[in-house]
Short mmCIF file of C-alpha atoms and ligand atoms in Angstrom, two decimals:
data_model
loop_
_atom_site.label_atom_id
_atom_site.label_comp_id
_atom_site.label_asym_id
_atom_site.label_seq_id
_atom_site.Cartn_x
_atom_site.Cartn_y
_atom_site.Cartn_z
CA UNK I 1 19.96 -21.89 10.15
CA UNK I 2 20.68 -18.58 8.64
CA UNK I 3 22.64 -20.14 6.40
CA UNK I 4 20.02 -22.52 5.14
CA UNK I 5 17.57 -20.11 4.61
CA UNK I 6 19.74 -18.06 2.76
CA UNK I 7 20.30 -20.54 0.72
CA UNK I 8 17.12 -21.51 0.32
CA UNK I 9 15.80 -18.15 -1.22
CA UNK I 10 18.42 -17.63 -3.47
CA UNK I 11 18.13 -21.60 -5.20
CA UNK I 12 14.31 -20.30 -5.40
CA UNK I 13 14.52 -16.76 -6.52
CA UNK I 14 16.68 -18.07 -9.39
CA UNK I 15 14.36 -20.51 -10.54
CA UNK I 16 10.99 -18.18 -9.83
CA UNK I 17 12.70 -14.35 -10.59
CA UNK I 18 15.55 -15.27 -13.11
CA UNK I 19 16.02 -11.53 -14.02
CA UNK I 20 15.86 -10.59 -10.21
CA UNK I 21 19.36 -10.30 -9.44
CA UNK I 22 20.45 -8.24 -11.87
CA UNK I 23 17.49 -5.73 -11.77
CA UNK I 24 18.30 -5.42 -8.16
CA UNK I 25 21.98 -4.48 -8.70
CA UNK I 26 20.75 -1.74 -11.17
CA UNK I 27 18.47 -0.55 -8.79
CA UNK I 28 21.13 -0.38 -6.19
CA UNK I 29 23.31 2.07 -8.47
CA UNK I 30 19.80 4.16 -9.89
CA UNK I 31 19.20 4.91 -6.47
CA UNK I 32 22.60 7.51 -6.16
CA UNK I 33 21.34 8.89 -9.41
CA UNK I 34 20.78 12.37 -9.50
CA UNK I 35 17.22 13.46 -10.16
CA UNK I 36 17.30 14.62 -13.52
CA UNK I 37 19.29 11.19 -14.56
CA UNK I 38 16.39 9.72 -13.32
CA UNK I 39 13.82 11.62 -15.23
CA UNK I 40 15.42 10.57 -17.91
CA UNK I 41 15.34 7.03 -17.51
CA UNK I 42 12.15 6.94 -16.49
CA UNK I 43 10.90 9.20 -19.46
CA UNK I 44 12.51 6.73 -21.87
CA UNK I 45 10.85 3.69 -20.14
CA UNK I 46 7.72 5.53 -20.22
CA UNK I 47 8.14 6.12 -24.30
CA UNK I 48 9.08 2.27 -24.37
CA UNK I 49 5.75 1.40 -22.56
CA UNK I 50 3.45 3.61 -24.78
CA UNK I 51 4.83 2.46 -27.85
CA UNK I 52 4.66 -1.01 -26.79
CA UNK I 53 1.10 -0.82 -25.36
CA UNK I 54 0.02 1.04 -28.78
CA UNK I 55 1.32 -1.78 -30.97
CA UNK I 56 0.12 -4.84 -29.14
CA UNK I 57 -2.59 -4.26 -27.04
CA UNK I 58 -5.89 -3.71 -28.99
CA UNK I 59 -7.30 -2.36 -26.59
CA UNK I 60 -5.15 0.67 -25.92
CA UNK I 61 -4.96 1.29 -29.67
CA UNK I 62 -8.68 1.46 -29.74
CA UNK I 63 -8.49 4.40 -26.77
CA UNK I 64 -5.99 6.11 -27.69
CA UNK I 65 -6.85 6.59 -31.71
CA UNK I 66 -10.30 7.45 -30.21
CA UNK I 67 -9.37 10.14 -28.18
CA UNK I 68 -6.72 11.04 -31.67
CA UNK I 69 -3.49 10.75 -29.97
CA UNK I 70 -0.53 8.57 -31.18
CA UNK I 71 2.83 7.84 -28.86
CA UNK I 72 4.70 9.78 -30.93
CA UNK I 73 3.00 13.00 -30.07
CA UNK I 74 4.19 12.68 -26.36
CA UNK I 75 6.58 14.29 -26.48
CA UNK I 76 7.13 15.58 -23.05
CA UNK I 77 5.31 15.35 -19.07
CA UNK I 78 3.36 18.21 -20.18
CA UNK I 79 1.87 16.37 -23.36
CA UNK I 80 0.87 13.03 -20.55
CA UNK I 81 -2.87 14.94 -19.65
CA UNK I 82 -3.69 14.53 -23.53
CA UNK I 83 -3.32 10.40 -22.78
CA UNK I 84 -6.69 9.53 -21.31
CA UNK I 85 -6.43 7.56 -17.67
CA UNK I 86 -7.80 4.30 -17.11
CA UNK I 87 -10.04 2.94 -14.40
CA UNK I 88 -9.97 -0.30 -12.35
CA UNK I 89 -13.51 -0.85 -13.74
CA UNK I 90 -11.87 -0.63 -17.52
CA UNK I 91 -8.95 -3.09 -16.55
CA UNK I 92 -11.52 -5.87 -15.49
CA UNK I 93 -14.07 -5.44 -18.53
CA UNK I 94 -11.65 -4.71 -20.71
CA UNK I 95 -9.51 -7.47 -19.41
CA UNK I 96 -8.68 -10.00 -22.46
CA UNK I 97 -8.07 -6.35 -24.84
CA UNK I 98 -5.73 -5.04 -22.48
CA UNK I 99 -3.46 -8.22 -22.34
CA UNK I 100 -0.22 -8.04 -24.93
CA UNK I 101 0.67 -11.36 -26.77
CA UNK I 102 3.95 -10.73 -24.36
CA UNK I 103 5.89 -14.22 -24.95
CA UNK I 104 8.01 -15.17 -21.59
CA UNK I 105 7.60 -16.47 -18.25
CA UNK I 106 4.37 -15.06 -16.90
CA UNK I 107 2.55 -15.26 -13.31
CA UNK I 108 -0.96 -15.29 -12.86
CA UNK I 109 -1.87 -12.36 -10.73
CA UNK I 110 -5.41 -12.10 -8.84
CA UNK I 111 -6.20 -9.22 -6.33
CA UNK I 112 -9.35 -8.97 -4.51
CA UNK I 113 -10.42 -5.58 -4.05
CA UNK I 114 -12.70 -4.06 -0.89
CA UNK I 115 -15.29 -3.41 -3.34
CA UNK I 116 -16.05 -7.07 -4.03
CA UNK I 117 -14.93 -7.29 -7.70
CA UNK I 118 -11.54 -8.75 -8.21
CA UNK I 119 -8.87 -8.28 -11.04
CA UNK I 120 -6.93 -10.72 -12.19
CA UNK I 121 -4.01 -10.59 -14.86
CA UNK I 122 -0.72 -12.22 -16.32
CA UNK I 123 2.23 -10.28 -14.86
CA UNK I 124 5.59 -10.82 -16.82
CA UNK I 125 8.73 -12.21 -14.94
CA UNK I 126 10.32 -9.20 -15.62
CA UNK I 127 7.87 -6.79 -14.21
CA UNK I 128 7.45 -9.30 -11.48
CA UNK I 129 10.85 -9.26 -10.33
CA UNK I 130 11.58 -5.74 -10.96
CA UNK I 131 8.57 -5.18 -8.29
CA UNK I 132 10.42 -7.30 -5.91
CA UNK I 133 13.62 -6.50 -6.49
CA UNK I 134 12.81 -2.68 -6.04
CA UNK I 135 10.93 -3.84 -2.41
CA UNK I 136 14.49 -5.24 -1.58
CA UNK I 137 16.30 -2.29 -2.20
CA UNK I 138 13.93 -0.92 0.81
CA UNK I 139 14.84 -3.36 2.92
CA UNK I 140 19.14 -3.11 2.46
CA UNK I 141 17.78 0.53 3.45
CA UNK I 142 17.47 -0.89 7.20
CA UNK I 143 20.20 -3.86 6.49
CA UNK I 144 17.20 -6.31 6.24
CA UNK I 145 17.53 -9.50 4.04
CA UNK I 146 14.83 -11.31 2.34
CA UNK I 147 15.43 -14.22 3.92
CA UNK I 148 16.19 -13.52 7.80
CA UNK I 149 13.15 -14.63 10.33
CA UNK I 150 10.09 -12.38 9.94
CA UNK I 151 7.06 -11.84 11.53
CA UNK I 152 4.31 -11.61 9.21
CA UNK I 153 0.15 -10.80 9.56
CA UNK I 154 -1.93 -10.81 7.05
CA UNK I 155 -5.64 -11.46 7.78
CA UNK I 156 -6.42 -14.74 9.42
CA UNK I 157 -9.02 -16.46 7.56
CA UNK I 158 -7.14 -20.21 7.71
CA UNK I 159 -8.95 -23.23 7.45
CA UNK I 160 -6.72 -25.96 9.56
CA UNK I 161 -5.74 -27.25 5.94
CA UNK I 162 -4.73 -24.33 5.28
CA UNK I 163 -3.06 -23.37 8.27
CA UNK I 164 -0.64 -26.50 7.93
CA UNK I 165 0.07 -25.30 4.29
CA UNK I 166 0.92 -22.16 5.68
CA UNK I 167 3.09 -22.72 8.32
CA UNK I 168 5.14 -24.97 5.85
CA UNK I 169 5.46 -22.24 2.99
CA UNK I 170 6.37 -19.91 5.87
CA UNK I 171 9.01 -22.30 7.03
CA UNK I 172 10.66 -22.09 3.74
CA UNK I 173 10.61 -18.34 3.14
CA UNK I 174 11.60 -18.07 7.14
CA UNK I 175 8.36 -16.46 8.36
CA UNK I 176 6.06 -17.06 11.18
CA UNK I 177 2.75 -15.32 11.19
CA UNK I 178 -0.39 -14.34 13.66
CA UNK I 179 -3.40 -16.77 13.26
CA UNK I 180 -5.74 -14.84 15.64
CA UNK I 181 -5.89 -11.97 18.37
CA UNK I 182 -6.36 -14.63 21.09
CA UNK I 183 -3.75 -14.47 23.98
CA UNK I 184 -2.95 -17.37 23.65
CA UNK I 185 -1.37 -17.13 20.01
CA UNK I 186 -0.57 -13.34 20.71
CA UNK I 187 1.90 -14.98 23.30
CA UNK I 188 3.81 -17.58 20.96
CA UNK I 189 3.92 -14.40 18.60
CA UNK I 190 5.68 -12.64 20.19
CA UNK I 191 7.90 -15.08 21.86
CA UNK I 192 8.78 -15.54 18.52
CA UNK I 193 9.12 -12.02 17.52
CA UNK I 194 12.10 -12.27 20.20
CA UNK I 195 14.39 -13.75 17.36
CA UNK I 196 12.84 -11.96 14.08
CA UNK I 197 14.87 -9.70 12.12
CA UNK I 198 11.87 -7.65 10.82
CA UNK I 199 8.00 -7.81 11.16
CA UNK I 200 5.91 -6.67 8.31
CA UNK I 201 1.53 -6.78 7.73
CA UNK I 202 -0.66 -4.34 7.38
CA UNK I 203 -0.44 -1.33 9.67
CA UNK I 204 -3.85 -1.84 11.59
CA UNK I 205 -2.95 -5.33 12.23
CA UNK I 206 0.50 -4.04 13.60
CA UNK I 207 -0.47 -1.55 15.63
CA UNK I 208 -3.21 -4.39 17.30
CA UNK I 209 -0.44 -6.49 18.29
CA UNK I 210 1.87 -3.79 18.74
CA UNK I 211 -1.23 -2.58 21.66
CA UNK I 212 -1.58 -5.94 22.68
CA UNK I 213 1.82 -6.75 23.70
CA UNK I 214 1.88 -3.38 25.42
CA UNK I 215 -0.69 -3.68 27.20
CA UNK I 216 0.10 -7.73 28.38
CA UNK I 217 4.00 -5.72 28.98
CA UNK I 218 5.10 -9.09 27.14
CA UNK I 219 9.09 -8.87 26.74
CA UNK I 220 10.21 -6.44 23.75
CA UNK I 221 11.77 -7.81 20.85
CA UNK I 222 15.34 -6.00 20.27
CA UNK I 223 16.89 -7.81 17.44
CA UNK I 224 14.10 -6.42 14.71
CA UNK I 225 15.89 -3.83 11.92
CA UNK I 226 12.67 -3.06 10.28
CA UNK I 227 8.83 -2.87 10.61
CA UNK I 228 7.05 -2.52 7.93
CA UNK I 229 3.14 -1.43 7.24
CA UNK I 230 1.43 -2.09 3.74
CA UNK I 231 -1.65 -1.01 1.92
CA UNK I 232 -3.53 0.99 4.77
CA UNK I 233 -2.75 4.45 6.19
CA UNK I 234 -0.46 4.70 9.05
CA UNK I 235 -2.03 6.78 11.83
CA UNK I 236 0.42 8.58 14.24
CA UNK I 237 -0.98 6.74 17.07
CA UNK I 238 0.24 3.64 15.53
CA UNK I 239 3.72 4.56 15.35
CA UNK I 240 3.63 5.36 19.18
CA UNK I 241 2.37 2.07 20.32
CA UNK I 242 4.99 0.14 17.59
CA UNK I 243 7.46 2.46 19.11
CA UNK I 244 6.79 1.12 22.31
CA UNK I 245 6.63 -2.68 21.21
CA UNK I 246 9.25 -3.01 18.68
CA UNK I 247 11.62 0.18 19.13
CA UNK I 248 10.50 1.18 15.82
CA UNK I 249 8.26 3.28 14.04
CA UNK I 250 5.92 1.93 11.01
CA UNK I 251 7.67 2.44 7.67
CA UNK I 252 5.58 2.80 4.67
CA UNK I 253 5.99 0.65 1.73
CA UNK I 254 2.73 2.05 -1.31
CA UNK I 255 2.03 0.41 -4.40
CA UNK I 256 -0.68 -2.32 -5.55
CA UNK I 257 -0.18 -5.41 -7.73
CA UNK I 258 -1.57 -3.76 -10.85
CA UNK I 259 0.53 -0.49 -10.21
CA UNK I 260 4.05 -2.55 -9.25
CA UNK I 261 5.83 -0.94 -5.96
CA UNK I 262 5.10 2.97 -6.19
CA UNK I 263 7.05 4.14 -3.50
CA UNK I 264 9.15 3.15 -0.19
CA UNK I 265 10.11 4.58 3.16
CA UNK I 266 13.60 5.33 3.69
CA UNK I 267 14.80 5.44 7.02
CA UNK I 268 14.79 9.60 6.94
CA UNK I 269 10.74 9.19 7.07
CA UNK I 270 10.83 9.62 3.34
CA UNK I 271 8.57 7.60 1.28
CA UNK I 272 10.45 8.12 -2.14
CA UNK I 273 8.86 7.13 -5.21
CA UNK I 274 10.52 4.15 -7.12
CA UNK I 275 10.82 6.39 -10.74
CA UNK I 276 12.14 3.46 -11.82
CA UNK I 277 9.46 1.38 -12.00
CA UNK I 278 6.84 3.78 -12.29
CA UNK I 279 5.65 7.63 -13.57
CA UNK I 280 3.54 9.00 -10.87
CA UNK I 281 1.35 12.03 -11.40
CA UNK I 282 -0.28 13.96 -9.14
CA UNK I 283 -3.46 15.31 -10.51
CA UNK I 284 -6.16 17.75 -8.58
CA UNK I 285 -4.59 15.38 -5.63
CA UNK I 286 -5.38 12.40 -6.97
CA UNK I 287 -3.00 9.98 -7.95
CA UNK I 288 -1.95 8.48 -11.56
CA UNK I 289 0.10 6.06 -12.08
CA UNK I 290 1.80 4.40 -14.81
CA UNK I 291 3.87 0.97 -14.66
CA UNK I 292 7.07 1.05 -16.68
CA UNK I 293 7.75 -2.50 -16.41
CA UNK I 294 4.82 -4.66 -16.98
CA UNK I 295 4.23 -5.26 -20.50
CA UNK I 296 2.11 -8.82 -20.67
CA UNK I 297 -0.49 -6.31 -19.27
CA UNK I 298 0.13 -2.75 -19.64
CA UNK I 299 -0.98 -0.68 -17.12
CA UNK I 300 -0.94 3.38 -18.16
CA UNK I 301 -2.31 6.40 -16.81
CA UNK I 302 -4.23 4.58 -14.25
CA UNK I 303 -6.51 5.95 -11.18
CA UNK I 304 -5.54 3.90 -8.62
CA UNK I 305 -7.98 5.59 -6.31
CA UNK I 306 -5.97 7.32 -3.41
CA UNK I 307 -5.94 10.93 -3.00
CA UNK I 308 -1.86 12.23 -2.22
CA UNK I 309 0.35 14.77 -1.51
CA UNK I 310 3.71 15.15 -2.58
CA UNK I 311 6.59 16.74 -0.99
CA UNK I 312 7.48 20.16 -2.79
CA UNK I 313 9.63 19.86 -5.50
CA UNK I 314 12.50 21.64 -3.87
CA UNK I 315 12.71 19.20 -0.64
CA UNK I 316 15.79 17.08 -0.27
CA UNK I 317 15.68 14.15 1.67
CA UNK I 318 19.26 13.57 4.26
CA UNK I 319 19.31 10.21 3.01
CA UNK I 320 20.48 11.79 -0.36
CA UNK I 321 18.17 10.07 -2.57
CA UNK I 322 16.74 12.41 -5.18
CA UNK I 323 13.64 10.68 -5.78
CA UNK I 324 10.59 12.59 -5.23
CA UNK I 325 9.00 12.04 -2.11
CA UNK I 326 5.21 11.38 -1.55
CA UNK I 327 4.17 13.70 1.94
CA UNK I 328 1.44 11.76 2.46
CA UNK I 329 -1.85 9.14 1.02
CA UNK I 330 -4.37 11.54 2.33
CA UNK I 331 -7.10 8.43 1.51
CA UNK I 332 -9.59 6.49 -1.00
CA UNK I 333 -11.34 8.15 -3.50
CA UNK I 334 -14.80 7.04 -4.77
CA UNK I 335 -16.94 6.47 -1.58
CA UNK I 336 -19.29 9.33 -0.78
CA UNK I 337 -20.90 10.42 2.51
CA UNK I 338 -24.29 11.20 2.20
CA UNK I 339 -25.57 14.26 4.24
CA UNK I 340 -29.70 14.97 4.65
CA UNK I 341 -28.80 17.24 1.43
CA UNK I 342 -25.56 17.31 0.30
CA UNK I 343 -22.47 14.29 -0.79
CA UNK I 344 -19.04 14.53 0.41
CA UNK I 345 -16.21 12.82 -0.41
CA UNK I 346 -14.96 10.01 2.49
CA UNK I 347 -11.97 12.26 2.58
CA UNK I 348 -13.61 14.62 4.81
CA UNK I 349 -12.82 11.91 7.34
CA UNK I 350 -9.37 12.20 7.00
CA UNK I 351 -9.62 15.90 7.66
CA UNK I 352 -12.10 15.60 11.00
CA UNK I 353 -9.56 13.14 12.63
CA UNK I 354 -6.54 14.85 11.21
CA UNK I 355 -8.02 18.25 12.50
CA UNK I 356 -9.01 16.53 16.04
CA UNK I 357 -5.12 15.68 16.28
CA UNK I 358 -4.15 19.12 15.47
CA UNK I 359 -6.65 21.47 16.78
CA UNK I 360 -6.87 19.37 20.43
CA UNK I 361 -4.78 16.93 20.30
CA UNK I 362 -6.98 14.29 20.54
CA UNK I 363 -6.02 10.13 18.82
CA UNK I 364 -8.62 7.97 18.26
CA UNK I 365 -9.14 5.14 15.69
CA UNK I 366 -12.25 4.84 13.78
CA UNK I 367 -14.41 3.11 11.94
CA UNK I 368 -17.09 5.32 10.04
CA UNK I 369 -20.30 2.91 9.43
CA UNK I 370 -23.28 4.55 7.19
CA UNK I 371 -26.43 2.93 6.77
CA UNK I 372 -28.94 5.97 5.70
CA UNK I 373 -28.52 9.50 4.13
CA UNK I 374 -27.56 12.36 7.28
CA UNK I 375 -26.72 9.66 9.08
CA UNK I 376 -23.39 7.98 10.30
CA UNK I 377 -22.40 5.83 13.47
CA UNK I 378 -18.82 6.00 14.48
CA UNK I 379 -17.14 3.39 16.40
CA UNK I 380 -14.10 3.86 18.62
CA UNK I 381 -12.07 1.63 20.73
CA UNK I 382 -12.58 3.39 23.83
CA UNK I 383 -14.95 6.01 25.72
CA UNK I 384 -14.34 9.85 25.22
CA UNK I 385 -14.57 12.04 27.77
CA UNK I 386 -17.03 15.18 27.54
CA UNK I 387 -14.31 17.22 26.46
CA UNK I 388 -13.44 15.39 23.08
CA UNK I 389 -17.04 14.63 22.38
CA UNK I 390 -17.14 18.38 22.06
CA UNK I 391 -14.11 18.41 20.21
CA UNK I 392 -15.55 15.87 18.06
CA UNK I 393 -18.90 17.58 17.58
CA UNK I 394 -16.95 21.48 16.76
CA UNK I 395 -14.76 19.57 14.16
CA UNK I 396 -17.70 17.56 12.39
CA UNK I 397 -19.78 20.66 12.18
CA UNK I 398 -17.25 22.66 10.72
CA UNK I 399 -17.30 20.53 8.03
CA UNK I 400 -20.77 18.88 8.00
CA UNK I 401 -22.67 21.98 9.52
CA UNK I 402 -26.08 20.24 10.09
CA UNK I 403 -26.23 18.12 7.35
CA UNK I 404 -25.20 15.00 9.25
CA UNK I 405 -25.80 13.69 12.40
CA UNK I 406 -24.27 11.38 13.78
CA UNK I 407 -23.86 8.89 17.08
CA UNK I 408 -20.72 6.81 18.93
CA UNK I 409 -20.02 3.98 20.88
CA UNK I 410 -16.53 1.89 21.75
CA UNK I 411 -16.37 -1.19 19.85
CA UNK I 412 -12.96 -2.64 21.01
CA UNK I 413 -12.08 -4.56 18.15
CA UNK I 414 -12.68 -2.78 15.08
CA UNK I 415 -9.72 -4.44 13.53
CA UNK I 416 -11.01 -7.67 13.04
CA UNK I 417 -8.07 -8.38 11.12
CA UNK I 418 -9.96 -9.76 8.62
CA UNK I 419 -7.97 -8.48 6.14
CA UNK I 420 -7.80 -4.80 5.20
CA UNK I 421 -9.36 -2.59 7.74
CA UNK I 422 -11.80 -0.38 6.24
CA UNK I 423 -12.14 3.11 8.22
CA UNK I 424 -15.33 3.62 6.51
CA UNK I 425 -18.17 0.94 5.66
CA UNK I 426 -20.76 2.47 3.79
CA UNK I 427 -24.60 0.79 3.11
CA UNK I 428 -25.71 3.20 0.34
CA UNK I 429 -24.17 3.89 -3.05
ZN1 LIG M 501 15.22 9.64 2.04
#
């Protein structure tokens, strides 16, 4: 069966990802590359980009002459703060402007965002395989092939249409996925899980099941090389109940369809940026990123949104990558709690629970829910005792003093696994 499927994805990768194969193998030998190689390459694709974005994307020439720099005046990382950055909002407006006449195989791209609006976009085959070729690398990091049996959830609104469709497409690409939380299916799951090489979805939904099958003590697969958690933050607590399940910890994989992969978790607990593909920049903690490959739609100097820390420059990973290494995606910028009289940033979150870990050693999911100014309703999946309601209350004043007040109660599913789980829902704004 192995065989087949093997098969399978290679007769289709060739027809889809033509370039694939050979990107991969260059990615294979970049990644022994000593740093400043790297740099270099990535500098030169960078030039490449700009130069190519300038000449055949109006609206980028429009920007860029109106803020009176050229590409040639980039000269250097230290000239990239003169280039002005570019918003989500600006890549959906401005939309048909940003688009090159790129000529080539192209893929029609749509990604919904949390905020409602979605952006849509051609991505070239090249930049398109480059992204997936550069995910595959990750996986040869744990000995995982594309094609070997995976678990796989994803958000579970299926119609039964749909469903069928599904579970054919996932036949092909050797996949089996989670429909719903109900024992029922949780059981098949993981019977199945039994024989899966790896398991991948995002992290909430993993640690759910990964809970789940803990508590239910269903058997434990033993065959699976890799888990893998996309697009949401990985809480410790996560990693403890996966640990439990699957024998493994979460690994990271960060990046967004617009941005192409940004970085990947080595098996060292490194999540290394993929300076191949991409110049990241870390600015007043926020990050900027620029994609090297995709030129049917040029994406440069663009606030994705998350706020990040990066490893110091001096660390070196025992894997013996040199690629930078991202510490941490500390979480979303733009949403703003609203206190009786002052506005913080939704990373203040971050730093209560991160500080409730620390300081007492207290785990707990959230969900953050805010309806009115100065005040916010948290919901948790189970009861705290008096003790961590005090820790709770000492940690939110020390950053909220009196300006928000706030109330609890256990909800035991906040991940509906409706898709992405948001950590905070807010009414106002
Ligand atoms: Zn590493």
């Amino acid at each position: 069966m192995s065989r087949f499927h093997k098969l399978l994805f290679l007769a289709g990768q060739k027809l889809r990802n033509p370039s694939l194969e050979k990107i991969y193998r260059e990615l294979k030998e970049t990644e022994k590359w000593p740093l400043e190689k790297l740099e270099e390459l990535q500098w030169k694709r960078f030039k490449e980009m700009m130069d190519y974005a300038y000449h055949h994307s109006s609206y980028y020439k429009k920007k860029w002459d109106e803020a009176g720099i050229h590409p040639d005046e980039i000269k250097s990382k230290d000239d990239l703060k003169k280039i002005p950055v570019i918003t989500k909002q600006e890549l959906i407006q401005f939309n048909r402007e940003i688009h090159t006449p790129w000529k080539g195989k192209k893929f029609f791209s749509v990604t919904s965002g949390t905020t409602g609006e979605s952006l849509s976009f051609w991505k070239d085959e090249i930049s398109d395989s480059h992204n997936r070729a550069a995910i595959f690398r990750g996986y040869s990091w744990y000995d995982v092939k594309p094609w070997e049996r995976n678990g796989y959830f994803w958000g579970f609104n299926f119609s039964p249409v749909k469903k069928w469709k599904t579970r054919f497409l996932d036949f092909l690409v050797n996949r089996f996925r989670l429909f719903s939380y109900d024992e029922k299916e949780l059981k098949k799951f993981a019977r199945k899980l039994l024989s899966a090489d790896y398991l991948e979805g995002y992290s909430s939904s993993i640690y759910q099941v990964a809970k789940l099958i803990n508590e239910k003590n269903l058997p434990k697969p033993e065959k699976l090389k890799m888990v893998k958690g996309t697009s949401e933050k990985i809480y410790p607590h996560y990693h403890e109940e996966s640990m439990r399940a699957f024998g493994h910890k979460i690994i990271g994989e960060y990046g967004a369809a617009e941005s192409g992969l940004i970085a990947f978790e080595c098996p060292y607990g490194s999540l290394h940026i993929a300076m191949e593909g991409v110049l990241m920049e870390e600015v007043d903690e926020e990050i900027i990123v620029t994609n090297l490959m995709m030129k049917s739609f040029p994406v440069i100097r663009y606030q994705l949104g998350d706020y990040i820390k990066l490893k110091p420059a001096d660390f070196k990973c025992s894997c013996g990558m040199e690629h930078p290494v991202i510490e941490e995606i500390t979480g979303r910028i733009g949403k703003n709690i609203y206190g009786k009289k002052g506005i913080y940033p939704s990373l203040y979150f971050y730093y209560v629970f991160k500080n409730l870990e620390k300081n007492h050693g207290i785990k707990l999911s959230y969900q953050a829910v805010q309806k009115e100014k100065g005040k916010l309703e948290f919901y948790f999946e189970r009861q705290l005792t008096t003790e961590e309601e005090k820790a709770l209350k000492s940690e939110m004043n020390a950053l909220f003093g009196n300006d928000v007040e706030y109330t609890w109660s256990v909800k035991e599913k906040i991940f509906d696994g409706r898709g992405k789980f948001r950590d905070f829902i807010s009414y106002l704004d």
